[in-house]
CSV table of C-alpha atoms in Angstrom, one decimal:
chain,number,residue,atom,x,y,z
A,19,MET,CA,124.4,107.9,115.9
A,20,PHE,CA,123.4,108.3,112.4
A,21,GLN,CA,123.6,104.5,112.5
A,22,SER,CA,120.6,104.2,114.3
A,23,LEU,CA,118.5,106.1,111.9
A,24,ILE,CA,119.4,103.5,109.2
A,25,ASP,CA,119.4,100.2,111.2
A,26,VAL,CA,116.3,100.9,113.6
A,27,ILE,CA,114.0,103.7,112.4
A,28,LEU,CA,114.4,103.6,108.3
A,29,PRO,CA,113.4,99.8,108.1
A,30,VAL,CA,109.9,100.5,109.9
A,31,PHE,CA,109.4,103.4,107.9
A,32,LEU,CA,110.3,101.8,104.5
A,33,VAL,CA,107.5,99.3,105.1
A,34,ILE,CA,105.2,102.3,105.8
A,35,GLY,CA,106.3,104.0,102.8
A,36,ALA,CA,106.0,100.6,100.5
A,37,GLY,CA,102.6,100.3,101.7
A,38,TYR,CA,102.1,104.0,100.8
A,39,THR,CA,103.5,103.8,97.5
A,40,VAL,CA,102.0,100.8,96.1
A,41,THR,CA,98.6,102.1,97.1
A,42,ARG,CA,99.3,105.4,95.8
A,43,ALA,CA,100.5,103.8,92.3
A,44,GLY,CA,97.2,101.7,92.2
A,45,PHE,CA,98.6,98.5,92.8
A,46,PHE,CA,96.6,98.2,95.9
A,47,ASN,CA,93.2,99.9,96.3
A,48,GLN,CA,91.5,100.8,99.5
A,49,SER,CA,89.7,97.9,99.8
A,50,HIS,CA,92.5,95.9,99.6
A,51,ILE,CA,94.4,98.1,102.2
A,52,ASP,CA,91.1,98.2,104.5
A,53,GLY,CA,90.8,94.3,104.3
A,54,LEU,CA,94.5,93.9,105.4
A,55,MET,CA,94.2,96.6,108.1
A,56,ARG,CA,91.2,94.8,109.4
A,57,PHE,CA,93.2,91.4,109.6
A,58,THR,CA,96.1,93.2,111.6
A,59,GLN,CA,93.9,95.3,113.9
A,60,SER,CA,91.1,93.1,114.5
A,61,PHE,CA,92.8,89.7,114.5
A,62,ALA,CA,96.6,89.3,114.1
A,63,ILE,CA,97.5,92.3,116.6
A,64,PRO,CA,95.1,91.3,119.3
A,65,CYS,CA,96.7,87.7,119.0
A,66,LEU,CA,100.1,89.3,119.4
A,67,LEU,CA,98.9,91.0,122.5
A,68,PHE,CA,97.0,87.9,123.9
A,69,ARG,CA,100.3,86.0,123.7
A,70,ALA,CA,102.6,88.7,125.0
A,71,ILE,CA,100.3,89.5,128.1
A,72,ALA,CA,99.7,85.7,128.7
A,73,SER,CA,103.5,85.2,128.8
A,74,LEU,CA,104.5,88.0,130.9
A,75,ASP,CA,105.8,87.9,134.6
A,76,LEU,CA,103.2,90.3,135.7
A,77,GLN,CA,105.1,91.1,139.0
A,78,ALA,CA,108.1,92.1,137.4
A,79,SER,CA,106.3,93.9,134.2
A,80,PHE,CA,103.6,96.1,136.0
A,81,ASP,CA,106.1,98.5,137.6
A,82,PRO,CA,104.1,101.2,139.2
A,83,ARG,CA,106.8,104.0,138.5
A,84,LEU,CA,106.6,102.9,134.6
A,85,LEU,CA,102.9,103.4,134.6
A,86,ALA,CA,102.7,106.5,136.7
A,87,SER,CA,105.5,108.0,134.5
A,88,PHE,CA,103.9,107.1,131.2
A,89,TYR,CA,100.3,107.9,131.7
A,90,THR,CA,100.8,111.0,134.0
A,91,GLY,CA,102.6,112.5,131.0
A,92,ALA,CA,99.9,111.2,128.7
A,93,ALA,CA,97.1,112.7,130.7
A,94,LEU,CA,98.9,115.9,131.1
A,95,CYS,CA,99.3,116.0,127.3
A,96,PHE,CA,95.5,115.3,126.9
A,97,ILE,CA,94.7,118.3,129.2
A,98,ALA,CA,97.2,120.3,127.3
A,99,GLY,CA,95.6,119.5,123.9
A,100,MET,CA,92.2,120.1,125.2
A,101,ALA,CA,93.1,123.4,126.9
A,102,GLY,CA,95.0,124.6,123.6
A,103,ALA,CA,92.3,123.8,121.1
A,104,ARG,CA,89.8,125.7,123.3
A,105,LEU,CA,91.6,128.7,124.3
A,106,ILE,CA,94.2,129.2,121.8
A,107,PHE,CA,92.4,127.9,118.5
A,108,LYS,CA,89.0,128.7,119.7
A,109,ARG,CA,87.6,125.2,119.0
A,110,ASP,CA,84.2,124.2,120.6
A,111,TRP,CA,84.3,121.8,123.5
A,112,GLU,CA,83.7,118.8,121.2
A,113,ASP,CA,86.7,119.4,118.8
A,114,ALA,CA,88.9,120.3,121.7
A,115,VAL,CA,88.2,116.8,123.6
A,116,VAL,CA,89.2,115.0,120.1
A,117,ILE,CA,92.3,117.3,119.7
A,118,GLY,CA,93.3,116.5,123.0
A,119,PHE,CA,92.7,112.6,122.3
A,120,CYS,CA,95.1,112.8,119.5
A,121,CYS,CA,97.7,114.4,121.9
A,122,LEU,CA,97.0,111.7,124.3
A,123,PHE,CA,97.1,108.4,122.1
A,124,SER,CA,100.5,107.6,121.0
A,125,ASN,CA,101.2,104.7,118.4
A,126,SER,CA,102.6,102.3,120.9
A,127,VAL,CA,101.8,98.9,119.0
A,128,LEU,CA,102.4,99.8,115.1
A,129,LEU,CA,105.5,101.9,115.8
A,130,GLY,CA,106.7,101.6,119.5
A,131,LEU,CA,106.7,98.1,119.3
A,132,PRO,CA,109.1,97.5,116.3
A,133,ILE,CA,111.1,100.4,116.7
A,134,THR,CA,111.8,99.3,120.5
A,135,GLU,CA,112.4,95.6,119.1
A,136,ARG,CA,114.9,96.8,116.5
A,137,ALA,CA,116.6,99.2,119.1
A,138,TYR,CA,117.1,97.1,122.0
A,139,GLY,CA,116.2,93.5,120.8
A,140,ALA,CA,112.8,91.4,121.6
A,141,ASP,CA,114.0,90.5,125.2
A,142,ASN,CA,113.7,94.4,125.9
A,143,LEU,CA,109.9,94.7,125.1
A,144,THR,CA,108.6,94.0,128.7
A,145,GLY,CA,107.8,98.0,129.2
A,146,ASN,CA,106.1,98.0,126.1
A,147,TYR,CA,103.8,95.3,126.7
A,148,ALA,CA,103.0,96.6,130.2
A,149,ILE,CA,102.1,100.2,128.6
A,150,ILE,CA,100.3,98.6,125.8
A,151,ALA,CA,98.2,96.6,128.3
A,152,PHE,CA,96.5,99.6,129.8
A,153,HIS,CA,96.8,102.0,126.8
A,154,SER,CA,93.7,101.5,124.9
A,155,PRO,CA,91.5,100.9,128.0
A,156,PHE,CA,93.0,104.2,129.6
A,157,CYS,CA,92.9,106.4,126.7
A,158,TYR,CA,89.6,105.4,125.2
A,159,GLY,CA,88.1,105.5,129.0
A,160,VAL,CA,89.6,109.4,129.4
A,161,GLY,CA,88.5,110.6,125.9
A,162,ILE,CA,85.1,108.6,125.7
A,163,THR,CA,84.3,109.9,129.3
A,164,VAL,CA,85.1,113.5,129.0
A,165,MET,CA,83.4,113.7,125.8
A,166,GLU,CA,80.2,112.0,127.1
A,167,VAL,CA,80.3,114.4,130.2
A,168,ILE,CA,80.6,117.4,127.9
A,169,ARG,CA,77.8,116.0,125.4
A,170,ASN,CA,75.6,115.3,128.3
A,171,ARG,CA,76.4,118.6,130.1
A,172,GLY,CA,76.6,116.7,133.4
A,173,ASN,CA,73.3,114.8,132.5
A,174,GLY,CA,72.4,111.3,131.6
A,175,GLY,CA,74.9,109.2,133.9
A,176,THR,CA,73.6,106.0,133.1
A,177,LYS,CA,73.7,106.7,129.5
A,178,MET,CA,77.5,108.0,129.7
A,179,VAL,CA,78.5,104.8,131.5
A,180,GLY,CA,76.9,102.5,128.9
A,181,SER,CA,78.6,104.7,126.2
A,182,VAL,CA,81.8,104.2,127.8
A,183,LEU,CA,81.6,100.6,128.5
A,184,SER,CA,80.2,99.8,125.1
A,185,ALA,CA,83.2,101.4,123.3
A,186,MET,CA,85.7,100.0,125.5
A,187,PHE,CA,84.4,96.2,125.1
A,188,LYS,CA,84.0,96.3,121.3
A,189,ASN,CA,87.6,97.0,121.2
A,190,VAL,CA,89.3,94.0,119.9
A,191,LEU,CA,92.8,95.0,121.4
A,192,ILE,CA,91.2,95.4,124.6
A,193,LEU,CA,89.7,91.9,124.2
A,194,GLY,CA,93.0,90.4,123.4
A,195,ILE,CA,94.4,92.0,126.2
A,196,ALA,CA,91.9,90.8,128.6
A,197,LEU,CA,92.1,87.2,127.3
A,198,GLY,CA,95.9,87.4,127.8
A,199,PHE,CA,95.3,88.3,131.6
A,200,ILE,CA,92.8,85.6,131.9
A,201,ALA,CA,95.3,82.8,130.6
A,202,ASN,CA,98.0,84.3,132.4
A,203,LEU,CA,96.5,84.5,136.0
A,204,THR,CA,94.9,81.2,135.4
A,205,GLY,CA,98.0,79.2,134.1
A,206,LEU,CA,96.4,78.3,130.7
A,207,VAL,CA,98.6,76.3,128.7
A,208,MET,CA,97.7,75.8,125.2
A,209,PRO,CA,98.3,72.8,123.1
A,210,GLN,CA,101.3,72.9,121.1
A,211,VAL,CA,99.9,72.9,117.6
A,212,VAL,CA,97.5,75.9,118.5
A,213,ASP,CA,100.7,77.8,119.9
A,214,ASP,CA,102.6,77.0,116.6
A,215,ALA,CA,99.7,78.2,114.7
A,216,LEU,CA,99.4,81.3,117.0
A,217,ASP,CA,102.9,82.1,116.3
A,218,LEU,CA,102.3,82.2,112.6
A,219,VAL,CA,99.7,84.6,112.8
A,220,ILE,CA,101.7,86.8,115.1
A,221,ARG,CA,104.7,86.9,112.6
A,222,ALA,CA,102.3,88.5,110.2
A,223,ALA,CA,101.0,91.2,112.5
A,224,LEU,CA,103.4,93.9,112.7
A,225,PRO,CA,104.8,93.9,109.0
A,226,GLY,CA,101.4,93.5,107.8
A,227,ALA,CA,100.1,96.7,110.0
A,228,LEU,CA,103.1,99.0,109.2
A,229,PHE,CA,102.0,98.1,105.3
A,230,ALA,CA,98.5,98.7,105.9
A,231,LEU,CA,99.2,102.0,107.8
A,232,GLY,CA,101.3,103.3,104.8
A,233,GLY,CA,98.2,102.6,102.5
A,234,VAL,CA,95.7,104.1,104.9
A,235,LEU,CA,97.7,107.5,104.8
A,236,VAL,CA,97.0,107.7,101.2
A,237,GLN,CA,93.6,108.9,102.1
A,238,TYR,CA,94.6,112.0,104.1
A,239,ARG,CA,96.1,115.2,103.3
A,240,PRO,CA,97.5,117.8,105.4
A,241,GLU,CA,94.4,119.9,105.4
A,242,GLY,CA,92.6,121.8,107.9
A,243,ASP,CA,93.8,124.5,110.7
A,244,MET,CA,97.7,124.1,110.1
A,245,ARG,CA,98.5,125.7,113.3
A,246,THR,CA,96.4,123.0,115.3
A,247,ILE,CA,98.0,120.4,113.5
A,248,LEU,CA,101.5,121.5,114.3
A,249,PHE,CA,100.3,121.8,117.8
A,250,VAL,CA,99.4,118.3,118.1
A,251,CYS,CA,102.5,117.3,116.6
A,252,CYS,CA,104.6,119.2,119.1
A,253,ILE,CA,102.6,117.8,121.9
A,254,SER,CA,102.8,114.3,120.9
A,255,LEU,CA,106.5,114.1,119.5
A,256,MET,CA,108.3,116.2,122.1
A,257,VAL,CA,106.1,117.2,125.1
A,258,HIS,CA,105.1,113.9,125.9
A,259,PRO,CA,108.4,112.1,125.7
A,260,THR,CA,109.9,115.1,127.7
A,261,LEU,CA,107.3,114.6,130.5
A,262,VAL,CA,107.9,110.9,130.7
A,263,TRP,CA,111.7,111.5,130.9
A,264,LEU,CA,111.3,113.8,133.7
A,265,PHE,CA,108.8,111.4,135.7
A,266,GLY,CA,111.0,108.4,134.8
A,267,LYS,CA,114.3,110.1,135.9
A,268,THR,CA,112.4,111.5,139.4
A,269,LEU,CA,111.1,107.9,140.0
A,270,ALA,CA,114.3,106.1,139.3
A,271,LEU,CA,112.8,103.9,136.5
A,272,PRO,CA,115.1,101.0,135.7
A,273,GLN,CA,116.8,101.6,132.3
A,274,ASP,CA,115.0,99.2,130.0
A,275,LEU,CA,111.6,100.4,131.6
A,276,PHE,CA,112.8,103.9,131.2
A,277,ARG,CA,113.6,103.5,127.4
A,278,SER,CA,110.4,101.8,126.6
A,279,ALA,CA,108.4,104.6,128.4
A,280,VAL,CA,110.2,107.4,126.6
A,281,LEU,CA,110.2,105.6,123.2
A,282,ASN,CA,106.6,105.0,123.2
A,283,ALA,CA,105.8,108.3,124.4
A,284,SER,CA,107.5,109.8,121.4
A,285,MET,CA,105.6,108.2,118.7
A,286,ALA,CA,103.2,110.0,116.5
A,287,PRO,CA,99.4,109.7,117.4
A,288,GLY,CA,97.8,106.3,116.4
A,289,PHE,CA,95.3,105.5,113.7
A,290,ASN,CA,93.0,105.4,116.9
A,291,ALA,CA,93.1,109.3,117.0
A,292,TYR,CA,91.1,109.3,113.7
A,293,ILE,CA,88.9,106.5,114.7
A,294,PHE,CA,88.1,108.3,117.9
A,295,ALA,CA,87.4,111.5,115.7
A,296,ASN,CA,85.4,109.7,113.2
A,297,MET,CA,83.3,107.9,116.0
A,298,TYR,CA,82.1,111.5,117.2
A,299,GLY,CA,82.2,113.1,113.8
A,300,ARG,CA,84.4,116.1,115.2
A,301,ALA,CA,87.8,117.4,114.2
A,302,LYS,CA,88.3,114.6,111.6
A,303,ARG,CA,90.7,116.5,109.3
A,304,VAL,CA,93.0,117.7,112.0
A,305,ALA,CA,93.0,114.2,113.4
A,306,ALA,CA,93.9,112.7,110.1
A,307,SER,CA,96.0,115.4,109.2
A,308,SER,CA,97.8,114.9,112.4
A,309,VAL,CA,98.3,111.2,112.3
A,310,LEU,CA,100.0,111.8,108.6
A,311,MET,CA,102.2,114.7,109.6
A,312,ALA,CA,103.3,113.4,113.0
A,313,THR,CA,104.3,109.9,111.4
A,314,GLY,CA,106.3,111.3,108.7
A,315,ALA,CA,108.0,113.9,111.4
A,316,SER,CA,108.8,111.0,113.8
A,317,VAL,CA,111.4,109.7,111.6
A,318,LEU,CA,113.5,112.4,112.9
A,319,THR,CA,112.1,113.0,116.2
A,320,VAL,CA,112.3,109.3,117.3
A,321,TRP,CA,116.1,109.3,115.9
A,322,LEU,CA,116.7,112.3,118.3
A,323,TRP,CA,115.1,110.2,121.3
A,324,LEU,CA,117.2,107.2,120.7
A,325,THR,CA,120.3,109.3,120.5
A,326,VAL,CA,119.3,111.3,123.8
A,327,LEU,CA,118.8,107.5,125.5
A,328,SER,CA,122.0,105.9,124.0
């Protein structure tokens, strides 16, 4: 099983490490990395998700057992993260919501897609795309709704709904997914020349995003409350995939979807965890440090889950 570490996981983290190293050495500065991240997150990856959703067999892909297994586990991790932050670490409620969001939002695109593809092949990503289709809407919907309820203390319902919808529909990943559903349901067929151009952009999406992720991580240090950060890492890397494993086995999830669900659940918190923290100006150091430390630790924990799934 050591071979899976070399063949599947290390290539992905070598690209992240390359971005980290050249940025740390000064060959790339943060404006370069910000530009690359903007290209991948705001254009290339939405194109990838659009193509993937547009070409999915929706009836075969959206198995209710898959979504129930993954998102029940995610919701329980959000509750556990928020409760732990409040009751164990004595954070205020706004910080607790951000810490819960860090436990909720696994990096299903930048890490989940390439690792699953390298482990099981490009033809076994159906479960990944089904999860990704609902990931941002679900996570932002939960996080923003709970935060707005807490901030408004039960008042200002109209404002709360407006905040949720505004944040959701400003997210280009969600827009790419929504357009993919429209194309799929309407049977839209793109001209070959447009499809070829889209393919060129898509090829740059994941390697570019992984490289940029390495450059982004240079900005952060494992600062803040270390116990809280380790708590987030434990829930994200171990508790979430364990829950999904249990739910998937109980619901007799098909093997390909089961592997996608568990692997996606085992990924480190995504950069969106920091974006959410920055959006509200709460627990930013914990969020950034959790992304950094969990991403590094996932080299070993993902290897563990690949070994268990084999």
